[in-house]
GROMACS .gro file of C-alpha atoms in nm:
model
  189
    1MET     CA    1  -1.082  -0.076  -1.636
    2SER     CA    2  -0.891  -0.362  -1.496
    3THR     CA    3  -0.788  -0.400  -1.139
    4PRO     CA    4  -0.408  -0.408  -1.089
    5THR     CA    5  -0.267  -0.728  -0.958
    6ASN     CA    6  -0.069  -0.761  -0.635
    7ALA     CA    7   0.253  -0.794  -0.833
    8GLN     CA    8   0.182  -0.473  -1.023
    9LEU     CA    9   0.098  -0.289  -0.701
   10GLN     CA   10   0.413  -0.423  -0.537
   11ALA     CA   11   0.620  -0.305  -0.836
   12LEU     CA   12   0.461   0.043  -0.812
   13ILE     CA   13   0.530   0.056  -0.437
   14THR     CA   14   0.891  -0.051  -0.491
   15ALA     CA   15   0.938   0.217  -0.762
   16LEU     CA   16   0.786   0.482  -0.536
   17GLU     CA   17   1.009   0.373  -0.246
   18ALA     CA   18   1.314   0.404  -0.472
   19LYS     CA   19   1.207   0.754  -0.578
   20VAL     CA   20   1.150   0.857  -0.214
   21ALA     CA   21   1.490   0.717  -0.114
   22ALA     CA   22   1.657   0.909  -0.396
   23GLN     CA   23   1.479   1.225  -0.288
   24ASP     CA   24   1.587   1.164   0.074
   25VAL     CA   25   1.950   1.137  -0.039
   26THR     CA   26   1.915   1.457  -0.245
   27ILE     CA   27   1.756   1.644   0.046
   28SER     CA   28   2.020   1.512   0.289
   29ASN     CA   29   2.295   1.631   0.055
   30MET     CA   30   2.130   1.970   0.022
   31VAL     CA   31   2.095   2.006   0.401
   32ALA     CA   32   2.456   1.901   0.458
   33THR     CA   33   2.578   2.154   0.199
   34ALA     CA   34   2.364   2.430   0.347
   35THR     CA   35   2.483   2.348   0.698
   36THR     CA   36   2.848   2.351   0.586
   37ASP     CA   37   2.799   2.683   0.407
   38ALA     CA   38   2.619   2.829   0.708
   39ASN     CA   39   2.898   2.717   0.943
   40ALA     CA   40   3.161   2.865   0.712
   41HIS     CA   41   2.975   3.193   0.693
   42THR     CA   42   2.924   3.193   1.071
   43ASP     CA   43   3.298   3.138   1.125
   44GLU     CA   44   3.382   3.419   0.882
   45LEU     CA   45   3.133   3.651   1.049
   46ALA     CA   46   3.270   3.571   1.396
   47ARG     CA   47   3.626   3.641   1.276
   48ASP     CA   48   3.522   3.967   1.110
   49LEU     CA   49   3.336   4.077   1.423
   50ASP     CA   50   3.638   3.995   1.640
   51ILE     CA   51   3.863   4.201   1.414
   52SER     CA   52   3.616   4.490   1.408
   53TRP     CA   53   3.588   4.482   1.786
   54LEU     CA   54   3.966   4.499   1.827
   55ILE     CA   55   3.986   4.795   1.591
   56VAL     CA   56   3.706   4.982   1.767
   57CYS     CA   57   3.859   4.915   2.109
   58GLY     CA   58   4.204   5.020   1.983
   59ALA     CA   59   4.057   5.344   1.850
   60LEU     CA   60   3.890   5.408   2.185
   61VAL     CA   61   4.218   5.352   2.364
   62PHE     CA   62   4.395   5.579   2.119
   63PHE     CA   63   4.139   5.851   2.195
   64MET     CA   64   4.281   5.843   2.546
   65GLN     CA   65   4.579   6.025   2.390
   66ALA     CA   66   4.351   6.319   2.315
   67GLY     CA   67   4.206   6.306   2.663
   68PHE     CA   68   4.546   6.308   2.827
   69SER     CA   69   4.650   6.593   2.596
   70MET     CA   70   4.355   6.805   2.704
   71LEU     CA   71   4.409   6.721   3.072
   72GLU     CA   72   4.776   6.808   3.055
   73ALA     CA   73   4.715   7.126   2.852
   74GLY     CA   74   4.475   7.243   3.122
   75ALA     CA   75   4.713   7.164   3.406
   76ILE     CA   76   5.020   7.356   3.283
   77GLY     CA   77   5.107   7.713   3.207
   78ALA     CA   78   4.981   7.864   2.882
   79LYS     CA   79   5.334   7.904   2.744
   80ASN     CA   80   5.389   7.526   2.749
   81VAL     CA   81   5.060   7.409   2.596
   82VAL     CA   82   5.201   7.373   2.244
   83ASN     CA   83   5.497   7.179   2.383
   84ILE     CA   84   5.279   6.930   2.572
   85LEU     CA   85   5.047   6.882   2.274
   86PHE     CA   86   5.350   6.818   2.052
   87LYS     CA   87   5.485   6.565   2.305
   88ASN     CA   88   5.154   6.380   2.300
   89MET     CA   89   5.152   6.375   1.919
   90MET     CA   90   5.509   6.246   1.921
   91ASP     CA   91   5.410   5.972   2.167
   92GLY     CA   92   5.174   5.824   1.910
   93SER     CA   93   5.423   5.862   1.628
   94VAL     CA   94   5.727   5.732   1.815
   95ALA     CA   95   5.516   5.451   1.961
   96ALA     CA   96   5.405   5.345   1.613
   97ILE     CA   97   5.760   5.325   1.480
   98CYS     CA   98   5.919   5.168   1.790
   99PHE     CA   99   5.639   4.921   1.856
  100TRP     CA  100   5.635   4.817   1.489
  101LEU     CA  101   6.012   4.780   1.467
  102LEU     CA  102   6.092   4.618   1.805
  103GLY     CA  103   5.810   4.622   2.056
  104TYR     CA  104   5.569   4.375   1.895
  105GLY     CA  105   5.853   4.126   1.844
  106PHE     CA  106   5.958   4.159   2.211
  107ALA     CA  107   5.594   4.120   2.320
  108TYR     CA  108   5.478   3.834   2.098
  109GLY     CA  109   5.796   3.670   1.967
  110ASP     CA  110   5.912   3.326   2.079
  111THR     CA  111   6.018   3.334   2.444
  112VAL     CA  112   6.389   3.361   2.514
  113GLY     CA  113   6.491   3.275   2.866
  114GLY     CA  114   6.137   3.329   2.996
  115PHE     CA  115   6.192   3.705   2.984
  116ILE     CA  116   6.142   3.851   2.640
  117GLY     CA  117   6.018   3.762   2.294
  118ASN     CA  118   6.250   3.709   2.000
  119GLY     CA  119   6.114   3.725   1.648
  120ASN     CA  120   5.851   3.900   1.441
  121PHE     CA  121   6.048   4.225   1.444
  122ALA     CA  122   5.909   4.485   1.205
  123LEU     CA  123   5.608   4.253   1.186
  124ASP     CA  124   5.782   4.020   0.942
  125GLY     CA  125   5.571   3.731   1.072
  126ILE     CA  126   5.238   3.896   0.994
  127TYR     CA  127   5.083   3.787   0.669
  128ASN     CA  128   5.001   4.079   0.445
  129GLY     CA  129   4.747   3.936   0.203
  130ALA     CA  130   4.423   4.106   0.289
  131GLY     CA  131   4.116   3.954   0.135
  132GLU     CA  132   4.263   3.608   0.085
  133GLY     CA  133   4.104   3.468   0.399
  134GLY     CA  134   4.234   3.445   0.751
  135SER     CA  135   4.335   3.725   0.979
  136ASP     CA  136   4.635   3.931   0.880
  137GLY     CA  137   4.724   4.007   1.242
  138TRP     CA  138   4.748   4.380   1.190
  139GLU     CA  139   4.447   4.435   1.414
  140GLY     CA  140   4.637   4.284   1.708
  141TRP     CA  141   4.931   4.512   1.640
  142PHE     CA  142   4.701   4.817   1.619
  143PHE     CA  143   4.532   4.731   1.949
  144GLN     CA  144   4.862   4.680   2.131
  145TRP     CA  145   5.017   4.990   1.971
  146ALA     CA  146   4.731   5.202   2.108
  147PHE     CA  147   4.809   5.075   2.458
  148ALA     CA  148   5.184   5.121   2.417
  149GLY     CA  149   5.135   5.483   2.304
  150THR     CA  150   4.893   5.549   2.589
  151ALA     CA  151   5.134   5.399   2.842
  152ALA     CA  152   5.398   5.649   2.729
  153THR     CA  153   5.149   5.938   2.732
  154ILE     CA  154   5.040   5.875   3.090
  155VAL     CA  155   5.384   5.980   3.213
  156SER     CA  156   5.393   6.293   2.998
  157GLY     CA  157   5.165   6.477   3.238
  158SER     CA  158   5.387   6.412   3.536
  159VAL     CA  159   5.697   6.540   3.358
  160ALA     CA  160   5.522   6.832   3.186
  161GLU     CA  161   5.732   7.150   3.207
  162ARG     CA  162   6.014   6.947   3.363
  163THR     CA  163   6.196   6.775   3.074
  164LYS     CA  164   6.351   6.866   2.745
  165LEU     CA  165   6.186   6.741   2.431
  166GLU     CA  166   6.484   6.524   2.331
  167ALA     CA  167   6.485   6.344   2.666
  168TYR     CA  168   6.112   6.284   2.647
  169ILE     CA  169   6.136   6.137   2.296
  170ILE     CA  170   6.408   5.898   2.418
  171TYR     CA  171   6.189   5.800   2.714
  172SER     CA  172   5.890   5.743   2.482
  173ALA     CA  173   6.102   5.526   2.254
  174VAL     CA  174   6.231   5.316   2.544
  175ILE     CA  175   5.892   5.258   2.702
  176THR     CA  176   5.721   5.164   2.375
  177SER     CA  177   5.998   4.949   2.233
  178PHE     CA  178   6.118   4.771   2.550
  179ILE     CA  179   5.941   4.831   2.883
  180TYR     CA  180   5.577   4.792   2.774
  181PRO     CA  181   5.651   4.497   2.539
  182VAL     CA  182   5.836   4.300   2.808
  183VAL     CA  183   5.543   4.341   3.046
  184VAL     CA  184   5.303   4.236   2.768
  185HIS     CA  185   5.519   3.931   2.697
  186TRP     CA  186   5.501   3.825   3.062
  187GLY     CA  187   5.126   3.859   3.071
  188TRP     CA  188   5.001   3.768   2.722
  189GLY     CA  189   5.299   3.666   2.506
   0.00000   0.00000   0.00000
């Protein structure tokens, strides 16, 4: 067995250093890719959790409709219970149509004169491509619709047994398509 010379040892050391440097580059690339993937997944998870939270909160707010219905049904005469329950059901239905058609546009459209929003009527500005990445925006509409419907329902107890159904439907349409959205636009639009 012969003893390696200094030149041979230096060549081996240089070759090993080159291999270590190549491995360092490979490991650095792997860590950078893993970090990028983790950040992307974290961002997606945060967005999904935000959307889920809005939907859960909107559902809780919408359950206030049922609570107001039960409160109002207990506070009026038995002959008017069906009427008040129907009014509360109509609040949610009328609110959905009016807030979809006009209210959301008034609330979150571009400001006109510092008073009201203009645009996004019938939610034409909300992207409807679920699953292609990004938020569709429907969760925001759902959350605000629940509040618009509840705002209309709050008044139904005070006018129970005092208004005709047609007048109440008109009131519900006005509050959910104009009054509530203008206030929302001032505060959050």
